Coordinates of N, CA and C in Angstrom, one line a residue:
M1 N -32.1 15.1 6.4 CA -31.1 14.9 7.4 C -30.0 15.9 7.0
A2 N -29.1 16.6 8.1 CA -28.4 17.6 7.9 C -27.3 17.2 7.5
T3 N -26.2 17.9 7.2 CA -24.7 17.9 6.8 C -23.7 18.2 7.9
H4 N -22.5 18.0 7.6 CA -21.7 18.1 8.5 C -21.8 19.8 8.6
A5 N -21.6 20.2 7.2 CA -21.1 21.7 7.1 C -22.6 22.8 7.8
S6 N -23.4 22.0 7.2 CA -24.8 22.6 8.1 C -25.0 22.5 9.6
L7 N -24.6 21.5 9.9 CA -24.6 21.2 11.5 C -23.6 22.3 12.1
A8 N -22.0 22.3 11.5 CA -21.2 23.2 12.0 C -21.9 24.8 11.9
A9 N -22.6 25.1 11.1 CA -22.7 26.5 10.7 C -23.8 26.8 12.2
L10 N -24.6 25.9 12.5 CA -25.7 25.9 13.5 C -24.9 26.0 14.6
F11 N -24.0 25.0 14.8 CA -23.3 25.0 16.1 C -21.8 25.4 16.2
P12 N -20.9 26.0 15.8 CA -19.8 26.2 15.4 C -18.9 26.0 16.5
S13 N -19.3 26.7 18.1 CA -18.8 26.1 19.0 C -18.5 24.7 19.4
A14 N -19.4 23.8 19.0 CA -19.2 22.6 19.2 C -18.2 21.6 18.5
F15 N -18.5 22.4 17.1 CA -17.3 22.2 16.0 C -16.1 22.4 16.5
A16 N -15.8 23.5 16.9 CA -14.7 23.9 17.0 C -14.0 23.3 18.3
R17 N -14.7 23.4 19.4 CA -14.1 22.2 20.2 C -13.8 20.5 19.9
A18 N -14.7 20.7 19.0 CA -14.4 19.0 18.5 C -12.9 18.9 17.7
G19 N -12.6 19.9 17.2 CA -11.7 19.9 16.3 C -11.4 19.2 14.9
R20 N -12.5 18.8 14.8 CA -12.7 18.2 13.6 C -12.7 18.7 12.2
V21 N -12.4 18.7 11.4 CA -12.5 19.1 9.7 C -13.3 18.6 9.0
I22 N -13.8 19.3 8.5 CA -15.0 18.3 7.4 C -14.2 18.0 5.8
F23 N -14.4 17.2 5.6 CA -13.9 17.2 4.0 C -14.0 18.3 3.1
A24 N -15.5 18.8 3.1 CA -15.9 19.8 1.9 C -15.0 21.0 2.8
D25 N -14.7 21.2 3.7 CA -13.9 22.2 4.4 C -12.5 22.3 3.8
A26 N -11.8 20.9 3.9 CA -10.9 20.8 3.5 C -10.5 20.9 2.0
V27 N -11.3 20.2 1.0 CA -11.2 20.8 -0.5 C -11.2 22.0 -0.6
R28 N -12.1 22.8 -0.2 CA -12.1 24.1 -0.3 C -11.2 25.0 -0.1
D29 N -10.5 24.6 1.2 CA -9.3 25.6 1.8 C -8.3 25.0 0.6
H30 N -7.5 23.6 0.5 CA -6.4 23.4 -0.2 C -6.9 22.9 -1.6
Q31 N -7.7 23.2 -2.3 CA -7.9 22.8 -3.7 C -7.1 23.4 -4.7
D32 N -6.6 24.8 -4.5 CA -5.8 25.0 -5.4 C -4.2 24.7 -5.3
E33 N -4.0 24.6 -3.9 CA -2.6 24.4 -3.7 C -2.4 22.7 -4.0
V34 N -3.3 22.3 -3.7 CA -3.5 20.8 -4.3 C -3.1 20.6 -5.9
Y35 N -3.8 21.4 -6.6 CA -3.6 21.5 -8.1 C -2.2 22.0 -8.6
G36 N -2.0 23.1 -7.7 CA -0.3 24.1 -8.3 C 0.8 22.7 -7.7
V37 N 0.4 22.3 -6.9 CA 1.6 20.6 -6.6 C 1.8 20.2 -7.7
A38 N 0.1 19.6 -8.5 CA 0.4 18.6 -9.4 C 0.9 19.6 -10.5
L39 N 0.3 20.6 -11.0 CA 0.9 21.3 -12.1 C 2.2 21.7 -12.0
R40 N 3.2 22.3 -10.9 CA 4.4 22.1 -10.8 C 4.7 21.0 -11.3
I41 N 4.8 19.7 -10.7 CA 5.3 18.3 -10.6 C 5.2 17.7 -12.0
L42 N 3.8 18.3 -12.8 CA 3.8 17.8 -14.2 C 3.4 18.3 -14.7
G43 N 3.6 19.8 -15.0 CA 4.0 20.9 -16.4 C 3.0 20.6 -17.4
D44 N 1.9 19.8 -17.0 CA 0.3 19.9 -17.9 C -0.7 20.5 -17.0
R45 N -1.5 21.3 -17.8 CA -3.2 21.0 -17.3 C -3.9 20.4 -16.9
D46 N -3.9 19.6 -17.9 CA -5.4 18.3 -18.0 C -4.6 17.1 -17.0
A47 N -3.3 16.8 -17.1 CA -2.6 16.0 -16.3 C -2.7 16.1 -14.6
A48 N -2.4 17.5 -14.5 CA -2.4 18.6 -13.1 C -4.0 18.0 -12.5
R49 N -5.1 18.5 -13.3 CA -6.2 18.0 -13.3 C -6.9 16.9 -12.8
E50 N -6.1 15.8 -13.5 CA -6.4 14.5 -13.4 C -5.7 14.2 -12.0
A51 N -4.7 14.3 -11.9 CA -3.8 14.4 -10.4 C -4.2 14.8 -9.5
A52 N -5.1 16.1 -9.5 CA -5.4 16.9 -8.1 C -7.3 16.1 -8.2
S53 N -7.8 15.3 -8.9 CA -9.1 14.9 -8.6 C -8.7 13.6 -8.2
A54 N -7.8 12.9 -8.7 CA -7.7 11.7 -8.2 C -7.3 11.8 -6.5
A55 N -6.4 12.6 -6.7 CA -6.1 12.8 -5.2 C -6.9 13.2 -4.2
F56 N -7.4 14.0 -4.2 CA -9.3 14.5 -3.8 C -10.0 12.8 -3.7
L57 N -10.3 12.3 -4.8 CA -10.8 10.8 -4.5 C -10.5 10.2 -3.6
K58 N -9.0 10.1 -3.8 CA -8.1 9.0 -2.5 C -8.5 9.6 -1.4
A59 N -8.3 11.1 -0.9 CA -8.2 11.3 0.0 C -9.7 11.0 0.9
Y60 N -10.5 11.2 0.1 CA -12.3 11.4 0.3 C -12.1 9.6 0.7
R61 N -11.8 8.9 0.0 CA -12.3 7.3 0.1 C -11.6 7.0 1.7
S62 N -10.4 7.8 2.5 CA -9.8 7.3 3.4 C -9.8 8.0 4.4
W63 N -11.1 9.4 4.3 CA -11.0 10.1 5.0 C -11.5 9.8 6.6
D64 N -11.8 8.6 6.7 CA -12.4 8.0 7.8 C -11.0 7.6 8.8
R65 N -9.9 7.4 8.1 CA -8.7 6.7 8.5 C -7.8 8.1 8.8
Y66 N -8.5 9.2 8.4 CA -7.1 10.4 8.5 C -7.2 10.7 10.0
D67 N -6.3 11.0 10.9 CA -5.9 11.3 11.8 C -6.2 13.0 12.2
Q68 N -7.2 13.3 12.6 CA -7.8 14.7 13.1 C -6.8 15.4 13.7
A69 N -5.7 14.5 14.4 CA -4.6 15.7 15.1 C -3.9 16.1 14.6
R70 N -3.6 15.5 13.4 CA -2.3 16.7 12.0 C -2.6 17.4 10.8
P71 N -2.3 18.3 10.8 CA -3.0 18.9 10.1 C -3.5 18.3 8.5
V72 N -4.3 18.6 7.9 CA -5.2 18.5 6.6 C -4.0 18.6 5.6
R73 N -3.4 19.9 6.0 CA -2.5 20.5 4.5 C -1.5 19.2 4.2
Y74 N -0.8 19.0 5.0 CA 0.4 17.8 4.4 C 0.1 17.1 4.1
W75 N -1.2 16.1 4.7 CA -1.8 14.9 4.8 C -2.1 15.1 3.1
L76 N -3.0 16.5 2.3 CA -3.7 16.5 0.9 C -2.3 16.6 0.1
L77 N -1.6 17.3 1.0 CA -0.4 17.8 -0.6 C 0.6 16.2 -0.8
R78 N 0.7 15.8 0.8 CA 1.1 14.4 0.1 C 0.8 13.2 -0.7
I79 N -0.6 13.5 -0.8 CA -1.7 13.1 -1.3 C -1.1 13.0 -3.0
A80 N -1.3 14.5 -2.7 CA -1.2 15.6 -4.2 C 0.3 14.9 -4.9
A81 N 0.9 15.0 -4.3 CA 2.3 14.5 -4.9 C 2.6 13.1 -5.4
N82 N 2.3 12.6 -4.7 CA 2.1 10.7 -4.9 C 1.4 10.7 -6.4
E83 N 0.0 11.4 -6.2 CA -0.8 10.9 -7.5 C -0.2 12.0 -8.8
A84 N 0.5 12.7 -8.3 CA 0.7 13.8 -9.5 C 2.0 12.7 -10.4
I85 N 2.8 11.8 -9.5 CA 4.0 11.2 -10.2 C 3.7 10.1 -10.6
S86 N 2.6 9.6 -10.2 CA 2.1 8.3 -10.9 C 1.1 8.5 -12.1
V87 N 0.4 9.8 -11.9 CA -0.1 10.4 -13.4 C 0.9 10.5 -14.3
G88 N 2.3 10.8 -13.5 CA 3.5 11.5 -14.7 C 3.8 10.5 -15.3
R89 N 4.0 9.0 -14.3 CA 4.8 7.9 -15.1 C 3.6 7.2 -15.4
S90 N 2.4 7.3 -16.1 CA 1.4 6.4 -16.9 C 1.4 7.5 -17.9
R91 N 1.5 8.4 -17.6 CA 1.4 9.8 -19.1 C 2.5 9.3 -20.0
T92 N 3.6 9.0 -19.0 CA 4.9 8.9 -19.8 C 5.3 7.8 -20.7
R93 N 4.3 6.6 -20.1 CA 4.4 5.3 -20.6 C 3.7 5.2 -21.8
E94 N 2.4 5.8 -21.8 CA 1.7 6.2 -22.7 C 2.1 6.9 -23.9
R95 N 3.0 8.1 -23.6 CA 3.7 8.8 -24.5 C 4.3 8.0 -25.4
A96 N 4.9 7.2 -24.4 CA 6.3 6.5 -25.2 C 5.5 5.8 -26.7
R97 N 4.4 5.1 -25.9 CA 3.7 4.3 -27.1 C 3.3 4.7 -28.3
T98 N 3.6 6.4 -28.1 CA 2.1 6.9 -29.3 C 3.3 7.7 -29.7
T99 N 4.1 8.4 -29.3 CA 5.1 9.1 -30.4 C 6.4 9.3 -29.4
S100 N 7.8 10.1 -30.2 CA 8.7 10.1 -29.6 C 9.0 11.2 -28.6
V101 N 10.2 10.9 -27.9 CA 10.2 11.9 -26.7 C 10.6 13.5 -27.6
E102 N 11.2 13.4 -28.6 CA 11.7 14.6 -29.6 C 10.4 15.1 -30.1
D103 N 9.2 14.5 -30.0 CA 7.8 15.5 -31.0 C 7.2 15.8 -29.4
A104 N 7.2 15.1 -28.4 CA 6.8 15.5 -27.4 C 7.4 16.5 -26.8
A105 N 8.2 17.1 -26.5 CA 9.4 18.4 -26.2 C 9.0 19.8 -26.8
R106 N 8.6 18.7 -28.2 CA 8.2 20.1 -29.1 C 6.7 20.6 -28.6
V107 N 6.0 20.2 -28.1 CA 4.5 20.5 -27.8 C 4.5 21.9 -27.0
P108 N 4.1 23.1 -27.3 CA 4.2 24.3 -27.0 C 3.0 24.4 -25.6
D109 N 3.5 24.8 -24.2 CA 2.1 24.7 -23.3 C 2.0 26.5 -24.2
T110 N 0.7 26.5 -24.6 CA -0.1 28.1 -24.8 C -0.9 28.3 -23.6
A111 N -1.7 27.5 -22.8 CA -2.3 27.9 -21.5 C -1.5 28.8 -20.7
Q112 N -2.3 29.6 -20.3 CA -1.5 30.5 -19.2 C -2.5 30.6 -17.7
T113 N -1.8 30.7 -16.5 CA -2.2 31.4 -15.4 C -1.8 32.4 -15.0
P114 N -3.1 32.9 -13.8 CA -3.2 34.5 -13.6 C -1.0 34.6 -13.3
D115 N -0.8 33.4 -12.5 CA 0.4 34.4 -11.7 C 1.4 33.7 -12.7
Q116 N 1.0 33.0 -14.0 CA 2.4 33.2 -14.8 C 2.6 34.4 -16.1
V117 N 1.4 35.1 -15.9 CA 1.2 36.5 -16.1 C 2.1 37.5 -15.4
L118 N 2.3 37.2 -14.5 CA 3.3 38.4 -13.9 C 4.8 38.1 -14.1
V119 N 5.1 36.5 -14.3 CA 6.5 36.2 -14.7 C 6.8 36.7 -16.3
A120 N 8.1 37.3 -16.5 CA 8.2 37.5 -18.0 C 8.4 36.0 -18.4
R121 N 8.0 35.8 -19.7 CA 7.6 34.6 -20.3 C 8.9 33.8 -20.9
E122 N 9.8 34.4 -21.5 CA 11.4 34.1 -21.2 C 11.7 33.3 -20.0
E123 N 11.7 33.9 -18.9 CA 12.4 33.7 -17.9 C 11.0 32.3 -17.0
R124 N 10.4 32.3 -17.4 CA 9.1 31.4 -17.1 C 9.7 30.1 -17.1
E125 N 10.1 30.5 -18.7 CA 9.9 29.1 -20.0 C 11.5 28.0 -19.6
R126 N 12.0 29.2 -19.2 CA 13.6 29.0 -19.1 C 13.7 27.9 -17.5
V127 N 12.9 28.2 -16.4 CA 13.0 27.7 -15.3 C 12.2 26.5 -15.1
R128 N 11.1 26.4 -15.8 CA 10.4 25.6 -16.4 C 10.7 24.6 -17.0
A129 N 11.4 24.3 -17.7 CA 12.1 23.5 -18.1 C 12.9 22.9 -17.8
A130 N 13.9 23.6 -16.8 CA 14.6 23.1 -15.9 C 14.4 22.6 -14.8
V131 N 13.6 22.8 -14.2 CA 12.8 22.2 -13.3 C 12.0 20.7 -13.5
A132 N 11.4 20.6 -14.9 CA 10.7 19.4 -15.7 C 12.2 18.8 -15.9
V133 N 13.2 19.0 -16.0 CA 14.3 18.0 -16.5 C 14.9 17.1 -15.3
L134 N 14.9 17.8 -14.1 CA 15.3 17.4 -13.0 C 14.6 15.8 -12.7
P135 N 15.2 15.3 -12.0 CA 14.8 14.0 -11.5 C 13.6 13.8 -10.7
E136 N 12.6 12.8 -10.5 CA 11.5 13.2 -9.7 C 12.2 12.8 -8.2
L137 N 13.4 12.8 -8.1 CA 14.0 13.0 -6.6 C 13.9 14.1 -6.1
Y138 N 14.3 15.1 -7.2 CA 14.7 16.3 -6.5 C 13.8 17.4 -6.9
R139 N 12.7 16.7 -8.3 CA 11.9 18.0 -8.8 C 10.6 18.3 -7.4
V140 N 10.5 17.2 -7.1 CA 9.2 17.2 -5.8 C 9.6 17.8 -4.9
P141 N 11.1 17.8 -3.8 CA 11.0 19.2 -3.0 C 11.1 20.2 -4.0
I142 N 11.4 20.3 -4.9 CA 11.8 21.7 -5.1 C 10.7 22.3 -5.9
V143 N 9.4 22.0 -6.2 CA 8.1 21.9 -6.2 C 7.7 22.5 -5.3
L144 N 7.8 21.7 -3.8 CA 7.1 21.6 -3.0 C 7.8 23.1 -1.9
R145 N 8.6 23.3 -1.8 CA 9.8 24.6 -1.6 C 9.3 25.6 -1.9
Y146 N 10.1 25.5 -3.5 CA 9.2 27.2 -4.1 C 8.3 27.6 -5.0
F147 N 7.7 26.6 -5.0 CA 6.4 26.8 -5.6 C 5.0 26.9 -4.6
S148 N 5.3 25.5 -3.8 CA 4.2 25.8 -2.7 C 4.5 26.2 -1.4
E149 N 6.0 26.8 -1.4 CA 6.7 27.1 0.1 C 6.2 26.6 0.8
L150 N 6.5 25.6 1.3 CA 6.9 24.5 2.2 C 8.2 24.6 2.9
S151 N 8.5 24.5 4.1 CA 9.4 24.9 5.0 C 10.0 23.2 4.7
V152 N 11.2 22.8 4.8 CA 12.1 21.7 4.6 C 11.6 20.6 5.8
E153 N 11.1 20.9 6.9 CA 10.3 19.9 7.9 C 9.0 19.5 7.3
E154 N 8.5 21.0 6.6 CA 6.9 20.3 6.1 C 6.8 19.6 4.8
I155 N 8.2 19.6 4.3 CA 8.5 18.9 2.5 C 8.6 17.8 3.1
A156 N 9.5 17.8 4.4 CA 9.7 16.1 5.5 C 8.1 15.2 5.6
A157 N 7.5 16.0 6.0 CA 6.0 15.5 6.8 C 5.5 14.9 5.2
V158 N 5.4 15.8 4.2 CA 4.6 15.7 3.1 C 5.4 14.4 2.3
T159 N 6.5 14.4 2.1 CA 7.2 13.6 1.5 C 7.7 11.7 2.0
G160 N 7.6 11.9 3.3 CA 7.7 10.8 4.4 C 9.5 10.3 4.2
R161 N 10.0 11.7 4.3 CA 11.2 11.3 4.6 C 11.8 12.3 6.1
P162 N 13.3 11.8 5.7 CA 13.5 13.1 7.1 C 14.4 14.2 6.7
A163 N 14.0 14.9 7.4 CA 14.3 16.4 6.9 C 15.4 16.6 6.5
A164 N 16.7 16.1 6.8 CA 18.3 16.1 6.4 C 18.3 15.8 5.3
T165 N 17.4 14.2 4.6 CA 17.4 14.1 3.4 C 16.9 15.3 2.3
V166 N 15.8 15.7 2.5 CA 15.3 16.6 2.1 C 16.2 17.7 1.9
G167 N 16.5 18.6 3.0 CA 17.9 19.4 2.8 C 18.6 19.0 1.8
V168 N 19.5 17.6 1.7 CA 20.6 17.5 0.8 C 19.8 17.7 -0.3
Q169 N 18.6 17.1 -0.8 CA 17.9 16.5 -1.8 C 17.4 18.1 -2.4
L170 N 17.2 19.0 -1.9 CA 17.0 20.4 -2.2 C 18.8 21.2 -2.8
L171 N 19.4 21.0 -1.9 CA 20.6 21.5 -1.9 C 21.3 20.7 -3.5
R172 N 21.3 19.4 -3.5 CA 21.5 18.8 -5.1 C 20.5 19.2 -6.0
A173 N 19.2 19.5 -6.0 CA 18.3 20.0 -7.3 C 19.0 21.4 -7.4
R174 N 19.2 22.4 -6.2 CA 19.4 23.7 -6.6 C 20.9 23.6 -7.7
A175 N 21.6 23.1 -7.3 CA 23.1 22.7 -7.9 C 22.7 22.5 -9.2
L176 N 21.7 21.1 -9.9 CA 21.5 20.9 -11.0 C 20.6 21.8 -11.8
L177 N 19.7 22.6 -11.1 CA 19.4 23.6 -11.9 C 19.8 24.6 -12.0
R178 N 21.3 24.9 -11.0 CA 22.0 26.3 -11.3 C 22.8 26.0 -12.8
V179 N 23.3 24.9 -12.8 CA 24.1 24.5 -14.2 C 23.2 23.7 -15.2
S180 N 22.2 23.7 -14.9 CA 20.9 23.7 -16.1 C 21.0 25.5 -17.0
L181 N 20.6 26.4 -15.7 CA 20.1 27.5 -16.5 C 21.2 28.5 -16.7
E182 N 22.2 28.2 -16.3 CA 23.5 28.6 -16.8 C 23.8 28.3 -18.0
A183 N 23.6 27.1 -18.7 CA 23.8 26.1 -19.9 C 22.9 26.6 -21.1
R184 N 21.6 27.2 -20.2 CA 20.9 27.4 -21.5 C 20.8 29.2 -21.8
P185 N 21.0 29.5 -23.2 CA 21.1 31.0 -23.5 C 19.6 31.9 -22.9

């Protein structure tokens, strides 16, 4: 029995006309960005992997209900952002049961990704810490705008909020970040 990917390879023009997105192609094309969004929201590699896996599992289970007329990128990023928020909340509850907030804040993040190597370590830590303490309402739009480089309209599509609301949230988030970064040495 032939899979969608092998059929697409055999009959590319038929699949192009149909405009159907194959789940495996969607995963391959967007897995790094889905993981990146989860990582920026959560700030923890293990939690980001957990959120990205859960996002793709959720997307796979609902693939038959996905509207092929809409961009798959935004659909996957919305699922990823929601899963990252869920994982973050559950890990926060778990951490509150096992350790104090002060102890958790002192645990250093020693792992590095290639993009982090390019950024000066001190500045990266300052910005990451400032973004991490933002309220969830502001943290998600900041991550999607500045780390995933989505436009305000795209963020509105991912989060399901009006573009005007996203714009206001970004303005308030930048003001909070500015105050936080100016206060830190």
